[in-house]
mmCIF file of C-alpha atoms in Angstrom:
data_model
loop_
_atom_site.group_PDB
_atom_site.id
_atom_site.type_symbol
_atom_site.label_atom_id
_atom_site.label_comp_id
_atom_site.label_asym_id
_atom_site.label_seq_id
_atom_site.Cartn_x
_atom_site.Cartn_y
_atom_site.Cartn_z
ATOM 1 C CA UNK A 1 37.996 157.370 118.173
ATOM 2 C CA UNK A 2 37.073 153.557 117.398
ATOM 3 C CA UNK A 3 40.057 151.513 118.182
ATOM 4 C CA UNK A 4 41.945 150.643 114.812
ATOM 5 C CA UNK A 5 42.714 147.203 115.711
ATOM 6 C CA UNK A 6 38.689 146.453 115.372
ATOM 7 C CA UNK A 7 39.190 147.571 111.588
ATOM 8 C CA UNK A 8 41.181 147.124 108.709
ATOM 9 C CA UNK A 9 41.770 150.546 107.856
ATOM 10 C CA UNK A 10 42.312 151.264 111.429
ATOM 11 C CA UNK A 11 44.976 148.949 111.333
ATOM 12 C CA UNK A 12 46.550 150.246 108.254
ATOM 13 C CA UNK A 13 46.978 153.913 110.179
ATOM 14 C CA UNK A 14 48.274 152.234 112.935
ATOM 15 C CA UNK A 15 50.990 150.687 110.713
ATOM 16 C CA UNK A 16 51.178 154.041 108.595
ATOM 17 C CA UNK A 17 51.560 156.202 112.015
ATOM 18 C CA UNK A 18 54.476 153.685 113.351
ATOM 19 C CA UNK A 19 56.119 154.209 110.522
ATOM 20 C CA UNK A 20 55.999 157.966 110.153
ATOM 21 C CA UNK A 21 53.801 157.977 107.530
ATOM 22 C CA UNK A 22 50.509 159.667 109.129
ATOM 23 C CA UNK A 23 49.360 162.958 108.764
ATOM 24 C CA UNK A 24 49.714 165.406 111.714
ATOM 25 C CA UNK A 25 46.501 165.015 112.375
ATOM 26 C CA UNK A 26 45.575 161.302 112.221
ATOM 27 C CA UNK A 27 48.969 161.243 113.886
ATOM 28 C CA UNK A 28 47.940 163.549 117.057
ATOM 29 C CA UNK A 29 44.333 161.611 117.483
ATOM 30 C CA UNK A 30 46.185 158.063 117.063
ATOM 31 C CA UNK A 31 48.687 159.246 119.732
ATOM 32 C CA UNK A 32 45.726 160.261 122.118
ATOM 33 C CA UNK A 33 43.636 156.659 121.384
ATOM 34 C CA UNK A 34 47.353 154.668 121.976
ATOM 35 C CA UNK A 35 47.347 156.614 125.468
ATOM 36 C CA UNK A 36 44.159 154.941 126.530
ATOM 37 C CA UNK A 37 44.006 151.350 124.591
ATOM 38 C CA UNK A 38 46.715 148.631 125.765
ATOM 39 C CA UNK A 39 46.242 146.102 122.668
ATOM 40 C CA UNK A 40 46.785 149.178 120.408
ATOM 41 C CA UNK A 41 49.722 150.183 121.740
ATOM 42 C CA UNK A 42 51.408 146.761 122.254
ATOM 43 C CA UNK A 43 51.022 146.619 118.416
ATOM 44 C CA UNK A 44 52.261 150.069 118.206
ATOM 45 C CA UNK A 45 55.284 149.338 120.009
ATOM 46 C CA UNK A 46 55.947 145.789 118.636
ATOM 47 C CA UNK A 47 55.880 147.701 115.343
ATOM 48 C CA UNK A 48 58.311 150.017 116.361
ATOM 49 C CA UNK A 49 60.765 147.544 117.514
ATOM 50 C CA UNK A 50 60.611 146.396 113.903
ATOM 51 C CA UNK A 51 61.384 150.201 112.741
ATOM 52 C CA UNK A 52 64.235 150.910 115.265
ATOM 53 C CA UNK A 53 66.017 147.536 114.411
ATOM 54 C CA UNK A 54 65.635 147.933 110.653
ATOM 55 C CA UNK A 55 66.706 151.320 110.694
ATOM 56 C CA UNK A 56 69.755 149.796 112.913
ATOM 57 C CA UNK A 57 70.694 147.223 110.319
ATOM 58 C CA UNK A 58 73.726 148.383 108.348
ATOM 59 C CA UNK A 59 73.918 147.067 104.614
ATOM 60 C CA UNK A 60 77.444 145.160 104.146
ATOM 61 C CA UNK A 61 79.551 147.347 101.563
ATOM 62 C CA UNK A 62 79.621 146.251 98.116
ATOM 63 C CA UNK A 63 82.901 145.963 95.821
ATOM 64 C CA UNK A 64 83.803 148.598 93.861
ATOM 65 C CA UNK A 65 82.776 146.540 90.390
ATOM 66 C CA UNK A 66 80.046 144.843 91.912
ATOM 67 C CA UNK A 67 77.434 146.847 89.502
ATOM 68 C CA UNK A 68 79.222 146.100 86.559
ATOM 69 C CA UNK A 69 79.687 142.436 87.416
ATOM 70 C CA UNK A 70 75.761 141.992 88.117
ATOM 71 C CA UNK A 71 75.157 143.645 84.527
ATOM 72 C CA UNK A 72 77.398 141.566 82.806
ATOM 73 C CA UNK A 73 76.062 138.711 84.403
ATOM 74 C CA UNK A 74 72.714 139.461 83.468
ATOM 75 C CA UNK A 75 73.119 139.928 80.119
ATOM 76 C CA UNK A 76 75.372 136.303 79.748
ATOM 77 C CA UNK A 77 72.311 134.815 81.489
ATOM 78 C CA UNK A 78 69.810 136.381 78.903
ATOM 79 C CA UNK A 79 71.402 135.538 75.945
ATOM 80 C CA UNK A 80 72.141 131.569 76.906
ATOM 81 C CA UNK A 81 69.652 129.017 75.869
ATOM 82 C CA UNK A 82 66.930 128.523 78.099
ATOM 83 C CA UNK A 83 67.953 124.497 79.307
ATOM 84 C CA UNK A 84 71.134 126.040 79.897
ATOM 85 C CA UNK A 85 69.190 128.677 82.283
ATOM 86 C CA UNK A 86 67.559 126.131 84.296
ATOM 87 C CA UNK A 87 69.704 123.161 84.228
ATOM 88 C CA UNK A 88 73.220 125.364 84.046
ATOM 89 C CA UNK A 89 76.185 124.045 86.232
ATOM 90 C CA UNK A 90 75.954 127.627 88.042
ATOM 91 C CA UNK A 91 72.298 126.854 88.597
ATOM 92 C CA UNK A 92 72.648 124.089 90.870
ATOM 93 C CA UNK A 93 73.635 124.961 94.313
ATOM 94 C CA UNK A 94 74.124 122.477 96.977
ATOM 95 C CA UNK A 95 73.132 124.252 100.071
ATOM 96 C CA UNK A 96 69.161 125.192 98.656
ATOM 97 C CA UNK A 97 69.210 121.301 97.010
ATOM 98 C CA UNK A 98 68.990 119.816 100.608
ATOM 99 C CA UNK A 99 65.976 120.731 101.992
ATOM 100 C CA UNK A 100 64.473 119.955 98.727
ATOM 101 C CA UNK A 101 66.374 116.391 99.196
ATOM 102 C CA UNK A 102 64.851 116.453 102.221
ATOM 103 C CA UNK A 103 61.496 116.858 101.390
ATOM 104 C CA UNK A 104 61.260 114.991 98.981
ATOM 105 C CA UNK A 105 63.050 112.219 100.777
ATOM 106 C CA UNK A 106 60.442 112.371 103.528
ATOM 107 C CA UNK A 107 57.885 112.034 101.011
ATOM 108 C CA UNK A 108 59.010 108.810 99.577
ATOM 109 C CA UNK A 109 59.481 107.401 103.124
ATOM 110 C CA UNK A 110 55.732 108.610 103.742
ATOM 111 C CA UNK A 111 54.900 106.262 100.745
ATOM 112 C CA UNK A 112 57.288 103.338 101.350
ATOM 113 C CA UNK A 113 57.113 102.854 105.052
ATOM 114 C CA UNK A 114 54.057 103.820 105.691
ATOM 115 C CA UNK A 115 52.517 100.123 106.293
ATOM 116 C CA UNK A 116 49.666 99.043 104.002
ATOM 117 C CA UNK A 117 47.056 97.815 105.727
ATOM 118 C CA UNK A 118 46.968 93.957 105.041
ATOM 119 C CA UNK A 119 44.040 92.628 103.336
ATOM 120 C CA UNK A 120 41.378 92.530 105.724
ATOM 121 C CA UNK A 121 40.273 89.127 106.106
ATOM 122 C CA UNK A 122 36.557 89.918 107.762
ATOM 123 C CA UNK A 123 35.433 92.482 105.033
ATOM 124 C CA UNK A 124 36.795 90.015 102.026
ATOM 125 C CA UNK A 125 34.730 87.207 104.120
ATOM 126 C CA UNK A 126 32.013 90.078 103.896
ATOM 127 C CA UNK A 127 32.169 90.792 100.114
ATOM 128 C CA UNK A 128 32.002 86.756 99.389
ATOM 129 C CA UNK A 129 29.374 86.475 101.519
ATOM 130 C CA UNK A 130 27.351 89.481 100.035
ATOM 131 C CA UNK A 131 27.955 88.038 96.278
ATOM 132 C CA UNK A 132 27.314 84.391 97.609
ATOM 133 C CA UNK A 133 24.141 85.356 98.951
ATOM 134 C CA UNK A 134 23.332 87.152 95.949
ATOM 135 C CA UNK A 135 23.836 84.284 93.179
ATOM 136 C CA UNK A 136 21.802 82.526 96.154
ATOM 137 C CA UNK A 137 18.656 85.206 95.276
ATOM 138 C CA UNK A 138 19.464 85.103 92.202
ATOM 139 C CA UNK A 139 18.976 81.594 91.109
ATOM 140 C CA UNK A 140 15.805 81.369 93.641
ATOM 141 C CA UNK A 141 14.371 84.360 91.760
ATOM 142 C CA UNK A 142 14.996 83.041 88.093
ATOM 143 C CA UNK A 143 13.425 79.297 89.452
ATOM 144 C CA UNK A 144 10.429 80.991 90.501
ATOM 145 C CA UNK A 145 9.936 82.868 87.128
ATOM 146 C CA UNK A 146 10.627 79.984 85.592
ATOM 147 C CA UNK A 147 8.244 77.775 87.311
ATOM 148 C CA UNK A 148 5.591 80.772 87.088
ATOM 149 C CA UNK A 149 5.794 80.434 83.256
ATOM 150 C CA UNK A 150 5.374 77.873 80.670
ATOM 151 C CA UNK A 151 7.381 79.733 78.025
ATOM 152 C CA UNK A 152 10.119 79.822 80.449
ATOM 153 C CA UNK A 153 10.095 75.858 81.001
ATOM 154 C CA UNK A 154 11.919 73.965 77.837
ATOM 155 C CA UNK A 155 11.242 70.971 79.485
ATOM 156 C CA UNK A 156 8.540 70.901 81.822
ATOM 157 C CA UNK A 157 9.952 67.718 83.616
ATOM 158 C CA UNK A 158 13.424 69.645 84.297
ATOM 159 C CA UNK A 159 13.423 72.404 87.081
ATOM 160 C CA UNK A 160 16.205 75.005 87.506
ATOM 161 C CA UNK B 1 62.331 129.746 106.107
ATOM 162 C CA UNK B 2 63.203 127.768 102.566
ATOM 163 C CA UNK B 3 63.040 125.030 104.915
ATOM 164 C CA UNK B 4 59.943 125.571 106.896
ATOM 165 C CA UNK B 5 58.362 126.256 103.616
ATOM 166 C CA UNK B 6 59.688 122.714 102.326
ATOM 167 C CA UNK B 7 58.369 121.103 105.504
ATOM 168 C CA UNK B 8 54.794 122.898 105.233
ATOM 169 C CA UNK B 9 55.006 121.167 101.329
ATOM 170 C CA UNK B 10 55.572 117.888 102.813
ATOM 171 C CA UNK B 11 53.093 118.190 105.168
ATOM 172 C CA UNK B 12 50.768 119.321 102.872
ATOM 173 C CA UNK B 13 51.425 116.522 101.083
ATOM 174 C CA UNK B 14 50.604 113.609 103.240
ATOM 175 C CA UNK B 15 47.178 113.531 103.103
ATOM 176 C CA UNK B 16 47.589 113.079 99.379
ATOM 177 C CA UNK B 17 49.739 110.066 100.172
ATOM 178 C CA UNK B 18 47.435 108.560 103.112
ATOM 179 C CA UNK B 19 44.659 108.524 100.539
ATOM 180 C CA UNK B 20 46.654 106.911 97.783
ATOM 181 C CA UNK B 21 47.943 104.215 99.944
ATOM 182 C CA UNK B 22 44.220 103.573 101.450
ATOM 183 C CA UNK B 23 43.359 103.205 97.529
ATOM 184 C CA UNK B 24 46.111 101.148 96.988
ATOM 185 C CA UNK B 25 45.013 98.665 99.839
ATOM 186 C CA UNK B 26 41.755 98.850 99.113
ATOM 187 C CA UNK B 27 42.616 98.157 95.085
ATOM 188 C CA UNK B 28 44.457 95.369 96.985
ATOM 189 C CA UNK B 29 41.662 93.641 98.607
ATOM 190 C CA UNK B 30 38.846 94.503 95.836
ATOM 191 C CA UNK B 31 36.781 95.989 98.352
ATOM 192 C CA UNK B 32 33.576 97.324 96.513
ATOM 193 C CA UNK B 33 31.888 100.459 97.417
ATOM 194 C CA UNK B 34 28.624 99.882 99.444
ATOM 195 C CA UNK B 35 25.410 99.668 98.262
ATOM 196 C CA UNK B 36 26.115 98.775 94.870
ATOM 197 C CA UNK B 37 23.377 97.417 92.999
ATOM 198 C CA UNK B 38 22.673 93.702 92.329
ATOM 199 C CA UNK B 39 24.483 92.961 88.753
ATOM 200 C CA UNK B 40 22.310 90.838 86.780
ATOM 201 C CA UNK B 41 22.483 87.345 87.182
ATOM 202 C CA UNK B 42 24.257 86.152 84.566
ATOM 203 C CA UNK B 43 27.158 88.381 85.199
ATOM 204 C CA UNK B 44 26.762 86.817 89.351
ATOM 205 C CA UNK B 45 26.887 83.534 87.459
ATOM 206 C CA UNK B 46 29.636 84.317 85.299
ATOM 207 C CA UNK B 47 32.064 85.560 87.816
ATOM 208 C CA UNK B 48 30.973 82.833 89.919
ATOM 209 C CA UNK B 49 32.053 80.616 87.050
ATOM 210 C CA UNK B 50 35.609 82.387 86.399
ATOM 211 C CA UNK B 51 36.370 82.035 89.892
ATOM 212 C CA UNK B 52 39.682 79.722 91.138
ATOM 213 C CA UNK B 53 38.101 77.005 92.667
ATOM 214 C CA UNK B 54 39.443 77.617 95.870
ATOM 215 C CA UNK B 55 38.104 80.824 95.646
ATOM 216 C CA UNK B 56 35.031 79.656 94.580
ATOM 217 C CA UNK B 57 35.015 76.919 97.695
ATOM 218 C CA UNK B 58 35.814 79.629 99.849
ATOM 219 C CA UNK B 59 32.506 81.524 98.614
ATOM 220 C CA UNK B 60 30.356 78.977 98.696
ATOM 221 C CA UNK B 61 31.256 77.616 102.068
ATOM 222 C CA UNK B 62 29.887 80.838 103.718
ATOM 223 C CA UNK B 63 26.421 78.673 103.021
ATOM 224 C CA UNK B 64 25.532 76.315 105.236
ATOM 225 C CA UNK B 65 25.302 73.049 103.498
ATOM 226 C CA UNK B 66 21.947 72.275 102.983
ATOM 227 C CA UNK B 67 21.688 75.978 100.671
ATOM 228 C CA UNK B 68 25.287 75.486 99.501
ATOM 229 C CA UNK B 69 24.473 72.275 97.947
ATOM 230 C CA UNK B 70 20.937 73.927 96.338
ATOM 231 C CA UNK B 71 22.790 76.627 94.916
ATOM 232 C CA UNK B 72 25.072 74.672 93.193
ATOM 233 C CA UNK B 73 22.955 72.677 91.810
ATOM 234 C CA UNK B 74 20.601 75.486 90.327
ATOM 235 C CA UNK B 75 24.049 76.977 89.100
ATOM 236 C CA UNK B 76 24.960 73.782 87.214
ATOM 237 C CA UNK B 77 21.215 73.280 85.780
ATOM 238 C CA UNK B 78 21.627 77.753 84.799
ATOM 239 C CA UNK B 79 25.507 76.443 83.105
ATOM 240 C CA UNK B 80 23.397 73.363 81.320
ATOM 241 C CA UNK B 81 20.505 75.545 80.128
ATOM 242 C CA UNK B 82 20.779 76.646 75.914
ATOM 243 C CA UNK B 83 21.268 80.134 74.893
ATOM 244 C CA UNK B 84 17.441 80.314 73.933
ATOM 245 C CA UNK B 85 16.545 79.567 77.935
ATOM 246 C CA UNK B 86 18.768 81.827 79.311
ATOM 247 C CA UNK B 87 17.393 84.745 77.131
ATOM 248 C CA UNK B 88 14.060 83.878 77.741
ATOM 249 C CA UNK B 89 14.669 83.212 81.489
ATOM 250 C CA UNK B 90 16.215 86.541 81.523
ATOM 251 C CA UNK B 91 13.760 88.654 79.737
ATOM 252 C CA UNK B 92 11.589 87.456 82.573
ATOM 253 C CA UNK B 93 13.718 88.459 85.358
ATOM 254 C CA UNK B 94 14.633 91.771 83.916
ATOM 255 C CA UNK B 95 11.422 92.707 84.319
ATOM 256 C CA UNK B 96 11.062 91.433 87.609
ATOM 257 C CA UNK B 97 14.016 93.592 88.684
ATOM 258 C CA UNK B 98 12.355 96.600 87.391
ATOM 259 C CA UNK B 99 9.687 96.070 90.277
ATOM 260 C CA UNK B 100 10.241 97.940 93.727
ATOM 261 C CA UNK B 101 11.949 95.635 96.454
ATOM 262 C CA UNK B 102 8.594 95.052 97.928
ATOM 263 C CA UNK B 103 6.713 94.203 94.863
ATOM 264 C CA UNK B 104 9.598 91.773 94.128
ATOM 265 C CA UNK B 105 8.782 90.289 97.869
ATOM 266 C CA UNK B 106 5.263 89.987 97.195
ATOM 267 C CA UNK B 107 5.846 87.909 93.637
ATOM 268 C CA UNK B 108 7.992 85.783 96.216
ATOM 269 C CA UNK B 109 5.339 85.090 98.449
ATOM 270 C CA UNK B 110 2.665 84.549 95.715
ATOM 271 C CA UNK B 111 5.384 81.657 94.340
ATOM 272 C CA UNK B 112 5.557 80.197 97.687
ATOM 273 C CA UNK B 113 1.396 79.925 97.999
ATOM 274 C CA UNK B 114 1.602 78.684 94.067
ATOM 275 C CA UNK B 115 4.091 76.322 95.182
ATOM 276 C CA UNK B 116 1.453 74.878 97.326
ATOM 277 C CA UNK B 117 -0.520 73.710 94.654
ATOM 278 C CA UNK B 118 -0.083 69.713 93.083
ATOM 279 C CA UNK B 119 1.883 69.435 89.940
ATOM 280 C CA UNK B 120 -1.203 69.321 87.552
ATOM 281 C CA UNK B 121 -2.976 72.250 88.426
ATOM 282 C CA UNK B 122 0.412 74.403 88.648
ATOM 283 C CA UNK B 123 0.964 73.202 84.990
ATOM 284 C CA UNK B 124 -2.932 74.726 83.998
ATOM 285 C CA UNK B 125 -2.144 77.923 86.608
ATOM 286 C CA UNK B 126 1.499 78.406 84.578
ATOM 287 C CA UNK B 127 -0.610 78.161 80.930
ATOM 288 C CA UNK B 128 -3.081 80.693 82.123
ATOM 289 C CA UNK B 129 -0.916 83.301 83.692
ATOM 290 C CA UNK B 130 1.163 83.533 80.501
ATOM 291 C CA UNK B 131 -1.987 84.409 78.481
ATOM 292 C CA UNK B 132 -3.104 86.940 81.363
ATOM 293 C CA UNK B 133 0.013 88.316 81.198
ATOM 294 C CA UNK B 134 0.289 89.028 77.875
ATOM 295 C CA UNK B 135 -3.768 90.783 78.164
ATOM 296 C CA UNK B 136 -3.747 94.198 78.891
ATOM 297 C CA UNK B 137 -5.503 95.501 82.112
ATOM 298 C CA UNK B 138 -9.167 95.141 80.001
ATOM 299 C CA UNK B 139 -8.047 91.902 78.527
ATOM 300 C CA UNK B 140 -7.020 90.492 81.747
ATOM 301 C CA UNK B 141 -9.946 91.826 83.372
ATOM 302 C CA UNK B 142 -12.411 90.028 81.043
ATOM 303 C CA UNK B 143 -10.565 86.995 81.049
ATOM 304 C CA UNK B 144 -10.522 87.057 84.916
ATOM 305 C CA UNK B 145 -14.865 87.252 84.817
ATOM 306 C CA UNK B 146 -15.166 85.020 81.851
ATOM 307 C CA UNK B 147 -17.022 81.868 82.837
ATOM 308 C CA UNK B 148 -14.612 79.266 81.557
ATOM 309 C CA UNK B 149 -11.724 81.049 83.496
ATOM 310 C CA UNK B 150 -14.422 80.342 86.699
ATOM 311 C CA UNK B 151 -15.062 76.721 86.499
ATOM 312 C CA UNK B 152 -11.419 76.148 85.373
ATOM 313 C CA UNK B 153 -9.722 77.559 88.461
ATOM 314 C CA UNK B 154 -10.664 77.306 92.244
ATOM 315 C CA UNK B 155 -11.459 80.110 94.314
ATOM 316 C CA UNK B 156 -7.959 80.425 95.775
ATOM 317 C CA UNK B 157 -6.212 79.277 92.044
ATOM 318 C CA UNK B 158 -8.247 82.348 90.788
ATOM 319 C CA UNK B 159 -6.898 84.752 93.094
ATOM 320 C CA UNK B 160 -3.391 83.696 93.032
ATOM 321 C CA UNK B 161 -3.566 84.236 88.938
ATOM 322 C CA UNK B 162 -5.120 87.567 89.616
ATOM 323 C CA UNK B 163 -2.725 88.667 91.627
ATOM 324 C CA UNK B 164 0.425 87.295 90.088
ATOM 325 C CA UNK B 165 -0.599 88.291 86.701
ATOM 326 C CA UNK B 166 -1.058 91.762 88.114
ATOM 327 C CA UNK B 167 2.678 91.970 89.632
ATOM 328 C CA UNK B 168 4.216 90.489 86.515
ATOM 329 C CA UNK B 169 3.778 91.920 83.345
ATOM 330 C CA UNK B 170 4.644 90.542 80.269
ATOM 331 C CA UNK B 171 8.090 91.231 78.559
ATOM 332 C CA UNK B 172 7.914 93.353 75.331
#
């Protein structure tokens, strides 16, 4: 048998086997490959574990009027207006509202204390330079055209 | 979990907020992207021009003096010149823009050997290459042979007004 945990569908009978799922006869030729691979049967087991403690977990009792309270409290939630469904007093609750806080706190100190850079004195020296140098070319290039053409020369006494 | 999954958020998040705070700075110190091309000049000259003057100090002294002191100069003769010049002016150099970065170095280099010439026969070499210029390449060519255009212009003055009038067309 090819091991199941180099496929997807292997994997998905592994999971179907551990949880009682498999036919008898995927069942007996999973049981045979789990005897011989390690990694499959680490999974096998780990999966197990998860089986054997949810299958231990005991729900806690409900009240006796516990159904009857839910529906009633569904249907007073249906037929309020929808602000009142998302901004109701019974829709804020403190304990889920801090994280959020939280997050959203360290957000703002991401933005407000993280220190801006200051202005970096050697690249704005760079940028003035760059433009300098180009009003420099500029005016050269716009003498020479205008000493290469007589249209371009109002006066011919006056240079650029 | 809620709060792992609030923490992942926030985590997520921070990139985000690295990059707006890098644009923020950068907004900050007017830092252009690179490789921008060269604005035309009058918009060079006109932010030069808007500029505090201790900003514009601060720009200029980058120059060493002898090519601080030309450039303002040329910049106050550019403020002084009429509407008329400066659109003529600038016809000419849009089209000298169009030409590739080494065609635009070769014009320069012609200028510098027409620069060589006296006064007088720049003034005849400056007449002529505005009528070649405005030939087209049969025109020009004829004009170039014509006998007149021979005895005018010396050997090297002939040349020159080949070649620049070959770099430099015309503007429309």
């Amino acid at each position: 048998m090819r091991c199941p945990m180099q496929t997807n569908e292997g994997a998905g009978a592994l999971l179907a086997y551990c949880s009682g799922k498999l036919d008898a006869d995927g069942s007996a030729l999973l049981k045979r490959h789990l005897e011989e691979c390690g990694e499959c049967r680490k999974v096998a087991d780990a999966q197990k574990a998860v089986w054997s403690a949810l299958d231990a977990w005991e729900a806690m009792p409900v009240s006796a009027d516990f159904d009857r309270n839910l529906y009633a409290r569904i249907e007073r939630e249906a037929s309020s207006a929808w602000w009142t469904r998302i901004f109701g007093p019974r829709r804020f609750a403190f304990r889920p509202a801090v994280p959020l806080a939280a997050a959203c706190a360290a957000v703002l100190a991401a933005i407000l204390i993280k220190p801006v850079p200051p202005p970096d004195i050697s690249s704005q020296a760079r940028v003035e330079s760059v433009e300098i140098e180009q009003v420099e070319q500029a005016l050269e290039d716009l003498e020479m055209l205008k000493q290469l053409s007589a249209v371009t020369r109002g006066d011919p006494a006056r240079n650029l | 979990m809620r709060r792992l999954g609030l923490l992942l958020i926030a985590v997520l998040l921070l990139p985000g907020v690295d990059s707006f705070s890098t644009a923020r700075a950068q907004a900050r110190r007017g830092v252009a992207g690179a490789g921008r091309r060269q604005p035309p000049p009058h918009v060079l000259f006109d932010r030069l021009n808007r500029m505090k003057p201790d900003q514009r100090q601060r720009a200029l002294e980058r120059l060493p003096p002898e090519r601080r002191r030309l450039v303002e100069q040329r910049l106050e003769r550019y403020n002084r010149m009429s509407p008329e010049e400066r659109e003529r002016l600038k016809d000419q150099y849009d089209i000298f823009r169009q030409l590739a970065p080494e065609n635009q170095q070769a014009v320069r280099r012609m200028f510098n050997r027409f620069s060589s010439f006296p006064e007088e026969r720049r003034a005849l070499m400056r007449s002529e290459l505005d009528e070649l210029r405005q030939l087209d390449e049969t025109g020009r060519r004829a004009r170039l042979d014509a006998a007149e255009f021979r005895e005018k212009f010396t050997g090297p003055e002939r040349r020159l007004l080949e070649d620049l009038s070959a770099a430099l067309p015309a503007p429309e």
